[in-house]
mmCIF file of C-alpha atoms in Angstrom:
data_model
loop_
_atom_site.group_PDB
_atom_site.id
_atom_site.type_symbol
_atom_site.label_atom_id
_atom_site.label_comp_id
_atom_site.label_asym_id
_atom_site.label_seq_id
_atom_site.Cartn_x
_atom_site.Cartn_y
_atom_site.Cartn_z
ATOM 1 C CA VAL L 1 -31.309 28.671 37.378
ATOM 2 C CA ALA L 2 -30.952 27.242 34.089
ATOM 3 C CA MET L 3 -28.347 24.971 32.853
ATOM 4 C CA ALA L 4 -26.633 26.221 29.420
ATOM 5 C CA ALA L 5 -27.283 23.307 26.873
ATOM 6 C CA THR L 6 -23.704 22.619 26.319
ATOM 7 C CA ARG L 7 -20.386 23.290 28.225
ATOM 8 C CA SER L 8 -18.598 26.698 27.088
ATOM 9 C CA VAL L 9 -15.106 26.232 28.781
ATOM 10 C CA MET L 10 -12.684 23.356 28.459
ATOM 11 C CA ARG L 11 -9.577 21.804 29.458
ATOM 12 C CA ALA L 12 -6.630 22.503 27.209
ATOM 13 C CA VAL L 13 -2.964 22.860 27.632
ATOM 14 C CA ARG L 14 -1.949 26.361 27.080
ATOM 15 C CA VAL L 15 2.027 27.788 26.435
ATOM 16 C CA PHE L 16 2.258 31.052 28.074
ATOM 17 C CA GLU L 17 6.008 31.970 27.562
ATOM 18 C CA PHE L 18 8.931 29.473 25.819
ATOM 19 C CA GLY L 19 11.337 27.128 27.247
ATOM 20 C CA GLY L 20 11.441 23.761 28.813
ATOM 21 C CA PRO L 21 8.210 21.312 29.213
ATOM 22 C CA GLU L 22 7.056 22.885 32.985
ATOM 23 C CA VAL L 23 5.966 25.737 30.174
ATOM 24 C CA LEU L 24 3.046 23.836 29.392
ATOM 25 C CA LYS L 25 -0.300 24.653 31.800
ATOM 26 C CA LEU L 26 -3.235 22.768 31.744
ATOM 27 C CA GLN L 27 -5.678 25.202 32.368
ATOM 28 C CA SER L 28 -9.850 23.795 32.690
ATOM 29 C CA ASP L 29 -11.345 26.762 32.051
ATOM 30 C CA VAL L 30 -10.398 27.770 28.348
ATOM 31 C CA LEU L 31 -12.964 29.112 26.369
ATOM 32 C CA ILE L 32 -14.370 26.167 22.889
ATOM 33 C CA PRO L 33 -13.730 27.925 20.284
ATOM 34 C CA ALA L 34 -16.694 28.466 17.458
ATOM 35 C CA PRO L 35 -15.729 27.091 14.322
ATOM 36 C CA LYS L 36 -15.981 29.895 11.042
ATOM 37 C CA GLU L 37 -16.531 29.525 7.620
ATOM 38 C CA ASN L 38 -14.822 26.443 5.700
ATOM 39 C CA GLN L 39 -14.137 25.373 9.463
ATOM 40 C CA VAL L 40 -15.186 22.603 11.592
ATOM 41 C CA LEU L 41 -14.770 21.902 15.814
ATOM 42 C CA ILE L 42 -13.750 18.735 16.701
ATOM 43 C CA LYS L 43 -14.283 16.925 19.719
ATOM 44 C CA VAL L 44 -10.765 15.330 20.596
ATOM 45 C CA HIS L 45 -9.992 11.634 21.549
ATOM 46 C CA ALA L 46 -6.366 11.677 21.073
ATOM 47 C CA CYS L 47 -3.481 13.674 20.049
ATOM 48 C CA GLY L 48 -0.585 12.977 18.891
ATOM 49 C CA VAL L 49 2.743 13.789 20.007
ATOM 50 C CA ASN L 50 5.850 15.228 18.132
ATOM 51 C CA PRO L 51 9.186 15.902 18.148
ATOM 52 C CA VAL L 52 8.242 19.298 16.710
ATOM 53 C CA GLU L 53 6.234 20.307 19.172
ATOM 54 C CA THR L 54 8.870 20.399 21.458
ATOM 55 C CA TYR L 55 11.114 22.685 19.776
ATOM 56 C CA ILE L 56 8.187 24.875 18.883
ATOM 57 C CA ARG L 57 7.375 25.013 23.250
ATOM 58 C CA SER L 58 11.712 25.948 23.208
ATOM 59 C CA GLY L 59 11.399 28.709 21.232
ATOM 60 C CA THR L 60 14.063 27.356 19.550
ATOM 61 C CA TYR L 61 12.194 26.595 16.399
ATOM 62 C CA ALA L 62 11.632 28.806 12.727
ATOM 63 C CA ARG L 63 8.034 29.369 13.633
ATOM 64 C CA LYS L 64 7.408 30.960 17.003
ATOM 65 C CA PRO L 65 2.834 30.825 17.120
ATOM 66 C CA ALA L 66 2.096 33.720 19.022
ATOM 67 C CA LEU L 67 2.021 33.445 22.556
ATOM 68 C CA PRO L 68 -0.506 31.810 24.927
ATOM 69 C CA TYR L 69 -0.765 28.963 22.116
ATOM 70 C CA THR L 70 -2.066 25.564 22.857
ATOM 71 C CA PRO L 71 0.292 22.754 21.468
ATOM 72 C CA GLY L 72 -0.845 19.262 18.984
ATOM 73 C CA SER L 73 -1.321 19.572 15.439
ATOM 74 C CA ASP L 74 -3.155 15.386 14.872
ATOM 75 C CA VAL L 75 -6.366 15.255 16.379
ATOM 76 C CA ALA L 76 -8.670 12.491 16.192
ATOM 77 C CA GLY L 77 -12.060 12.505 17.423
ATOM 78 C CA VAL L 78 -15.689 13.360 16.518
ATOM 79 C CA ILE L 79 -17.175 16.560 14.666
ATOM 80 C CA GLU L 80 -19.263 18.827 17.111
ATOM 81 C CA GLY L 81 -20.131 21.198 14.811
ATOM 82 C CA VAL L 82 -19.451 22.771 11.608
ATOM 83 C CA GLY L 83 -19.558 26.258 9.963
ATOM 84 C CA GLU L 84 -20.539 27.637 7.271
ATOM 85 C CA HIS L 85 -20.080 26.359 3.382
ATOM 86 C CA VAL L 86 -18.446 23.076 5.145
ATOM 87 C CA THR L 87 -20.409 20.555 2.844
ATOM 88 C CA ALA L 88 -18.106 17.369 3.648
ATOM 89 C CA PHE L 89 -18.424 16.801 7.541
ATOM 90 C CA LYS L 90 -21.521 16.879 9.734
ATOM 91 C CA LYS L 91 -21.604 16.656 13.456
ATOM 92 C CA GLY L 92 -20.821 12.878 14.416
ATOM 93 C CA ASP L 93 -18.230 12.117 11.677
ATOM 94 C CA ARG L 94 -14.807 10.221 13.062
ATOM 95 C CA VAL L 95 -11.939 12.334 11.550
ATOM 96 C CA PHE L 96 -8.556 12.862 11.992
ATOM 97 C CA THR L 97 -6.527 15.925 11.254
ATOM 98 C CA LEU L 98 -3.260 17.223 9.992
ATOM 99 C CA GLU L 99 -3.252 20.346 11.285
ATOM 100 C CA THR L 100 -5.469 22.496 13.990
ATOM 101 C CA LEU L 101 -5.924 26.368 14.083
ATOM 102 C CA SER L 102 -7.037 26.406 17.632
ATOM 103 C CA GLY L 103 -4.371 23.643 19.218
ATOM 104 C CA GLY L 104 -4.879 19.853 19.609
ATOM 105 C CA TYR L 105 -3.790 19.187 23.232
ATOM 106 C CA ALA L 106 -6.827 20.171 23.885
ATOM 107 C CA GLU L 107 -10.971 18.983 24.696
ATOM 108 C CA TYR L 108 -11.957 20.571 21.727
ATOM 109 C CA ALA L 109 -10.109 22.051 18.415
ATOM 110 C CA VAL L 110 -11.089 24.040 15.646
ATOM 111 C CA ALA L 111 -9.662 23.068 12.592
ATOM 112 C CA ALA L 112 -10.176 23.778 8.644
ATOM 113 C CA ALA L 113 -12.152 21.518 6.931
ATOM 114 C CA ASN L 114 -9.510 21.047 3.952
ATOM 115 C CA ARG L 115 -7.260 19.903 6.554
ATOM 116 C CA VAL L 116 -9.908 17.492 8.031
ATOM 117 C CA PHE L 117 -10.104 13.741 6.862
ATOM 118 C CA PRO L 118 -13.043 10.766 7.637
ATOM 119 C CA LEU L 119 -11.444 8.318 9.854
ATOM 120 C CA PRO L 120 -11.774 4.917 8.638
ATOM 121 C CA ASP L 121 -13.864 2.289 11.483
ATOM 122 C CA LYS L 122 -10.548 0.190 11.520
ATOM 123 C CA LEU L 123 -8.944 2.379 13.226
ATOM 124 C CA ASP L 124 -9.357 3.776 16.660
ATOM 125 C CA PHE L 125 -8.972 7.365 17.919
ATOM 126 C CA ARG L 126 -5.472 6.539 19.483
ATOM 127 C CA GLN L 127 -4.573 4.940 16.173
ATOM 128 C CA GLY L 128 -6.403 8.180 14.054
ATOM 129 C CA ALA L 129 -3.976 10.625 16.263
ATOM 130 C CA ALA L 130 -0.999 8.846 14.380
ATOM 131 C CA ILE L 131 -2.091 9.312 10.945
ATOM 132 C CA GLY L 132 -1.661 13.133 10.306
ATOM 133 C CA VAL L 133 2.205 14.176 10.403
ATOM 134 C CA PRO L 134 3.377 11.035 10.353
ATOM 135 C CA TYR L 135 2.103 9.147 7.342
ATOM 136 C CA PHE L 136 1.925 12.311 5.682
ATOM 137 C CA THR L 137 5.270 13.520 6.233
ATOM 138 C CA ALA L 138 6.408 9.763 5.278
ATOM 139 C CA TYR L 139 4.370 10.451 2.533
ATOM 140 C CA ARG L 140 6.376 13.921 1.340
ATOM 141 C CA ALA L 141 9.965 12.382 1.890
ATOM 142 C CA LEU L 142 9.674 8.913 0.202
ATOM 143 C CA PHE L 143 7.459 10.034 -3.138
ATOM 144 C CA GLN L 144 6.889 13.855 -3.830
ATOM 145 C CA LYS L 145 10.326 14.684 -2.742
ATOM 146 C CA GLY L 146 12.437 11.738 -2.871
ATOM 147 C CA ARG L 147 10.837 10.243 -6.211
ATOM 148 C CA ALA L 148 10.890 6.905 -4.485
ATOM 149 C CA LYS L 149 10.496 4.015 -6.898
ATOM 150 C CA ALA L 150 9.547 0.175 -6.924
ATOM 151 C CA GLY L 151 12.671 -1.732 -6.677
ATOM 152 C CA GLU L 152 15.232 0.741 -5.043
ATOM 153 C CA SER L 153 16.212 0.422 -1.532
ATOM 154 C CA VAL L 154 15.531 2.783 1.244
ATOM 155 C CA LEU L 155 17.094 3.248 4.706
ATOM 156 C CA VAL L 156 14.621 4.279 7.447
ATOM 157 C CA HIS L 157 17.019 5.898 10.347
ATOM 158 C CA GLY L 158 14.974 5.635 13.601
ATOM 159 C CA ALA L 159 12.340 3.566 11.901
ATOM 160 C CA SER L 160 10.401 2.621 15.098
ATOM 161 C CA GLY L 161 9.239 6.275 15.736
ATOM 162 C CA GLY L 162 6.013 7.391 14.766
ATOM 163 C CA VAL L 163 7.329 9.139 11.016
ATOM 164 C CA GLY L 164 9.986 6.140 10.622
ATOM 165 C CA ILE L 165 7.161 3.343 10.716
ATOM 166 C CA ALA L 166 4.801 5.075 8.413
ATOM 167 C CA ALA L 167 7.918 5.130 5.866
ATOM 168 C CA CYS L 168 8.101 1.016 6.560
ATOM 169 C CA GLN L 169 4.967 0.669 5.871
ATOM 170 C CA LEU L 170 4.351 2.771 2.796
ATOM 171 C CA ALA L 171 7.769 1.758 1.056
ATOM 172 C CA ARG L 172 6.970 -1.538 1.477
ATOM 173 C CA ALA L 173 3.799 -1.555 -0.023
ATOM 174 C CA CYS L 174 5.322 0.513 -2.847
ATOM 175 C CA GLY L 175 7.697 -2.146 -3.534
ATOM 176 C CA LEU L 176 10.755 -1.258 -1.990
ATOM 177 C CA LYS L 177 13.704 -2.928 -0.452
ATOM 178 C CA VAL L 178 13.077 -1.519 3.567
ATOM 179 C CA LEU L 179 16.005 -0.978 5.762
ATOM 180 C CA GLY L 180 15.595 0.344 9.202
ATOM 181 C CA THR L 181 17.675 1.472 12.304
ATOM 182 C CA ALA L 182 15.980 0.749 15.758
ATOM 183 C CA GLY L 183 17.812 1.788 19.361
ATOM 184 C CA THR L 184 16.459 -1.652 21.181
ATOM 185 C CA GLU L 185 15.540 -4.839 20.113
ATOM 186 C CA GLU L 186 12.234 -4.271 20.605
ATOM 187 C CA GLY L 187 11.989 -1.206 18.168
ATOM 188 C CA MET L 188 13.937 -3.727 15.805
ATOM 189 C CA ASN L 189 11.462 -6.372 15.712
ATOM 190 C CA VAL L 190 8.579 -3.854 15.383
ATOM 191 C CA ILE L 191 9.791 -2.919 12.516
ATOM 192 C CA LEU L 192 10.252 -5.988 11.163
ATOM 193 C CA ARG L 193 6.410 -6.410 11.823
ATOM 194 C CA ASN L 194 5.478 -3.087 9.557
ATOM 195 C CA GLY L 195 7.497 -4.041 6.424
ATOM 196 C CA ALA L 196 11.672 -3.763 7.017
ATOM 197 C CA HIS L 197 12.789 -6.175 5.202
ATOM 198 C CA GLN L 198 16.070 -5.825 7.773
ATOM 199 C CA ALA L 199 16.713 -4.138 10.837
ATOM 200 C CA PHE L 200 20.023 -3.067 12.185
ATOM 201 C CA ASN L 201 20.328 -1.362 15.865
ATOM 202 C CA HIS L 202 22.435 1.796 15.473
ATOM 203 C CA ARG L 203 23.555 1.315 19.278
ATOM 204 C CA ASP L 204 25.772 -1.203 17.650
ATOM 205 C CA PRO L 205 29.009 1.217 16.581
ATOM 206 C CA ASN L 206 29.654 -1.055 13.244
ATOM 207 C CA TYR L 207 25.958 -0.807 12.048
ATOM 208 C CA THR L 208 26.671 1.214 9.310
ATOM 209 C CA GLU L 209 29.175 -1.562 8.478
ATOM 210 C CA ARG L 210 26.290 -4.157 8.494
ATOM 211 C CA ILE L 211 24.031 -1.958 6.086
ATOM 212 C CA LYS L 212 26.681 -1.536 3.599
ATOM 213 C CA ALA L 213 27.432 -5.565 3.667
ATOM 214 C CA CYS L 214 23.805 -5.345 3.499
ATOM 215 C CA THR L 215 23.598 -3.293 0.840
ATOM 216 C CA GLY L 216 26.733 -3.963 -1.706
ATOM 217 C CA PRO L 217 28.764 -1.558 -3.597
ATOM 218 C CA ALA L 218 25.714 0.005 -4.922
ATOM 219 C CA GLY L 219 24.471 1.333 -1.426
ATOM 220 C CA VAL L 220 21.065 2.597 -0.732
ATOM 221 C CA ASP L 221 18.880 4.595 -3.018
ATOM 222 C CA ILE L 222 17.262 6.852 -0.639
ATOM 223 C CA ILE L 223 17.541 7.347 3.128
ATOM 224 C CA ILE L 224 14.906 8.869 5.851
ATOM 225 C CA GLU L 225 16.975 10.681 8.233
ATOM 226 C CA MET L 226 15.061 11.752 11.480
ATOM 227 C CA LEU L 227 18.726 12.713 13.338
ATOM 228 C CA SER L 228 21.080 14.448 10.611
ATOM 229 C CA ASN L 229 23.271 16.292 13.358
ATOM 230 C CA VAL L 230 24.070 12.944 14.226
ATOM 231 C CA ASN L 231 24.230 10.760 10.867
ATOM 232 C CA LEU L 232 24.424 12.949 7.754
ATOM 233 C CA ASP L 233 28.251 12.136 7.388
ATOM 234 C CA ALA L 234 27.569 8.727 7.728
ATOM 235 C CA ASP L 235 24.465 8.969 5.376
ATOM 236 C CA LEU L 236 26.607 10.328 2.599
ATOM 237 C CA GLN L 237 29.015 7.131 2.393
ATOM 238 C CA LEU L 238 26.377 5.097 2.365
ATOM 239 C CA LEU L 239 24.334 5.927 -0.659
ATOM 240 C CA SER L 240 24.355 5.058 -3.992
ATOM 241 C CA CYS L 241 25.182 6.871 -7.105
ATOM 242 C CA ALA L 242 21.820 9.491 -7.340
ATOM 243 C CA GLY L 243 21.416 8.498 -4.416
ATOM 244 C CA ARG L 244 19.267 11.262 -2.088
ATOM 245 C CA VAL L 245 19.201 11.873 1.785
ATOM 246 C CA MET L 246 15.412 13.673 3.370
ATOM 247 C CA VAL L 247 16.238 15.377 5.825
ATOM 248 C CA VAL L 248 13.085 14.966 8.093
ATOM 249 C CA GLY L 249 14.885 15.900 11.668
ATOM 250 C CA CYS L 250 17.597 17.228 12.722
ATOM 251 C CA ARG L 251 18.414 18.953 16.068
ATOM 252 C CA GLY L 252 21.440 20.609 15.297
ATOM 253 C CA ARG L 253 24.795 21.253 13.691
ATOM 254 C CA ILE L 254 27.123 18.418 11.805
ATOM 255 C CA GLU L 255 30.446 18.758 9.859
ATOM 256 C CA ILE L 256 30.276 17.085 6.317
ATOM 257 C CA ASN L 257 32.400 16.940 3.329
ATOM 258 C CA PRO L 258 30.857 18.076 -0.034
ATOM 259 C CA ARG L 259 32.987 15.642 -2.028
ATOM 260 C CA ASP L 260 31.006 13.317 -0.645
ATOM 261 C CA THR L 261 28.176 14.082 -2.990
ATOM 262 C CA MET L 262 30.449 14.844 -6.142
ATOM 263 C CA SER L 263 31.860 11.473 -6.123
ATOM 264 C CA LYS L 264 28.143 9.891 -6.207
ATOM 265 C CA GLU L 265 26.174 13.086 -7.513
ATOM 266 C CA SER L 266 24.168 12.515 -4.696
ATOM 267 C CA SER L 267 21.546 15.214 -3.079
ATOM 268 C CA ILE L 268 20.660 16.115 0.402
ATOM 269 C CA ILE L 269 17.402 17.392 0.308
ATOM 270 C CA GLY L 270 15.029 19.184 2.985
ATOM 271 C CA VAL L 271 11.243 18.084 4.188
ATOM 272 C CA SER L 272 8.684 20.016 5.483
ATOM 273 C CA LEU L 273 5.375 19.242 5.513
ATOM 274 C CA PHE L 274 4.450 22.667 6.252
ATOM 275 C CA LEU L 275 5.369 23.555 2.514
ATOM 276 C CA ALA L 276 3.458 20.847 0.911
ATOM 277 C CA THR L 277 0.569 22.787 -1.493
ATOM 278 C CA GLU L 278 -3.089 21.669 -1.189
ATOM 279 C CA GLU L 279 -2.595 18.851 -4.112
ATOM 280 C CA GLU L 280 0.332 17.422 -2.584
ATOM 281 C CA ARG L 281 -1.922 17.226 0.754
ATOM 282 C CA ARG L 282 -4.663 15.954 -0.819
ATOM 283 C CA GLU L 283 -2.415 13.183 -2.794
ATOM 284 C CA CYS L 284 -0.908 12.663 0.938
ATOM 285 C CA ALA L 285 -4.442 11.930 1.850
ATOM 286 C CA THR L 286 -5.318 9.794 -1.176
ATOM 287 C CA ALA L 287 -2.477 7.698 -0.676
ATOM 288 C CA VAL L 288 -3.188 7.144 3.348
ATOM 289 C CA LEU L 289 -6.762 6.766 2.793
ATOM 290 C CA ASP L 290 -6.534 3.848 0.119
ATOM 291 C CA GLY L 291 -3.546 1.976 2.749
ATOM 292 C CA ILE L 292 -5.983 2.270 5.268
ATOM 293 C CA GLU L 293 -8.391 0.545 3.029
ATOM 294 C CA ALA L 294 -6.174 -1.686 1.148
ATOM 295 C CA GLY L 295 -5.382 -2.796 5.380
ATOM 296 C CA TRP L 296 -1.200 -2.374 4.838
ATOM 297 C CA LEU L 297 -1.582 1.128 6.429
ATOM 298 C CA LYS L 298 -1.768 0.622 10.311
ATOM 299 C CA PRO L 299 -0.524 2.948 12.749
ATOM 300 C CA VAL L 300 1.365 1.543 15.510
ATOM 301 C CA VAL L 301 0.969 3.691 18.837
ATOM 302 C CA GLY L 302 3.200 3.682 21.297
ATOM 303 C CA LEU L 303 3.389 5.426 24.564
ATOM 304 C CA GLU L 304 0.139 7.017 26.321
ATOM 305 C CA TYR L 305 -0.717 9.895 28.407
ATOM 306 C CA PRO L 306 -3.236 11.629 29.730
ATOM 307 C CA LEU L 307 -3.800 15.399 29.248
ATOM 308 C CA GLU L 308 -2.430 15.896 32.768
ATOM 309 C CA LYS L 309 1.367 14.395 31.703
ATOM 310 C CA VAL L 310 2.160 16.387 28.638
ATOM 311 C CA ALA L 311 4.872 17.838 30.279
ATOM 312 C CA LYS L 312 6.356 13.817 31.008
ATOM 313 C CA ALA L 313 5.232 13.252 27.015
ATOM 314 C CA HIS L 314 7.113 16.114 25.735
ATOM 315 C CA GLU L 315 10.655 15.188 28.090
ATOM 316 C CA ASP L 316 10.286 11.030 26.812
ATOM 317 C CA ILE L 317 9.786 11.960 23.523
ATOM 318 C CA ILE L 318 12.908 13.747 23.475
ATOM 319 C CA CYS L 319 15.129 11.677 26.286
ATOM 320 C CA SER L 320 13.508 8.464 26.003
ATOM 321 C CA SER L 321 15.838 5.296 24.946
ATOM 322 C CA GLY L 322 13.967 4.118 21.706
ATOM 323 C CA ALA L 323 10.919 4.836 20.118
ATOM 324 C CA ARG L 324 7.863 1.762 19.349
ATOM 325 C CA GLY L 325 5.207 3.664 17.553
ATOM 326 C CA LYS L 326 3.460 7.060 17.740
ATOM 327 C CA MET L 327 3.637 8.600 21.161
ATOM 328 C CA VAL L 328 -0.209 9.732 22.046
ATOM 329 C CA LEU L 329 -2.412 12.354 24.694
ATOM 330 C CA LEU L 330 -5.538 10.992 25.560
ATOM 331 C CA LEU L 331 -8.789 12.654 26.142
#
C-alpha cells in the first residue's frame, strides 16, 4: 500500500460543550486544515494559554465560538504551507501568531497571513508563544488607549503574569516609572528583573498604603488592571489627576463610587485587543519586533504543559497562587 506523503490527521484539543476544564478533549484524528487564500498553515511547536480562553471555554464570555472548536491563539512554529496570494511567508519560516482561525491547541493551525509575524532567531518557540496576546495587549493598554508618555508612572497589577511582564518591559523601555504587584516573593523578583523599579506584594494587607508612600500625593498616572473586580475601587484612590485605569482583565462585578473619578477627572478605560484595527495591530507588531531586535523585549515563559495536560493548564491559570511568566503548551 502506498503511503501518503503527508499525514492528513493531527492531534488537537476539541471542545464539544461549554463547561469546566474537563470539556477539553484531546483527539488524535482531527483533520489537518488547509490554508485558503491569504492564509498560512503552521506546524505548531508551542501555544500560549491565556485566561480569556478559560472564560470562552466555560461559556461565560461575550464571544462564544460555534461548537465544536479548538481553543488557542498565540502559536509559535514553522510555516508548513501557504495559500494563494501569500508572499510574506514561505514553507520553513519561523513565525508567531496573534490569533489563529482553526485553533492553536493543535499540532497544526491555520492563520490569516496578516495575523502572523516572523519569529526572530534570538527567541525560541516557547518564547514565541508568549508574545502575541500579552505584548499586543500590553502595548494597546499602555500606548494606544492609555496614552502613556515618558516620565509618567504606571502601576501594573498582577505584573508577574504574561501581560504584566510585557507591560513592565514596554513601560520601562519607553521611559516610564514602573511599579508592579505580585502575589509571591518569586513573582516580585521576576518583575524587578523585567523592568519594574519597585515591587509590592498584593497579599500584604497594607500594600496600597505602601504604593501611596512610594508615589507621594501626586499618585500614579496609569494603572494596568488585570483583576478589576477586586481592585478597581482601590485603584481610583491611587490615581493622579487625569490618571487612568486600563481594564485588561475582570472576573466579576464590583461596587465603586463614581465621585472618586470626579475629584481627579480620572478615567476607567476598557481594553480589548479584539477591537484593534489593522493599522493598530501593525503598530503593535512594529513596536514588539523593534523591542526584540533591541534586546529589551524578552518573553518570560512560566509553566509548561504537554497537550495531554491541557485541562490542568486551564485549572492552574485561574487557581494557581502566583504567576511567573506566560503559560505555554508544548507540542
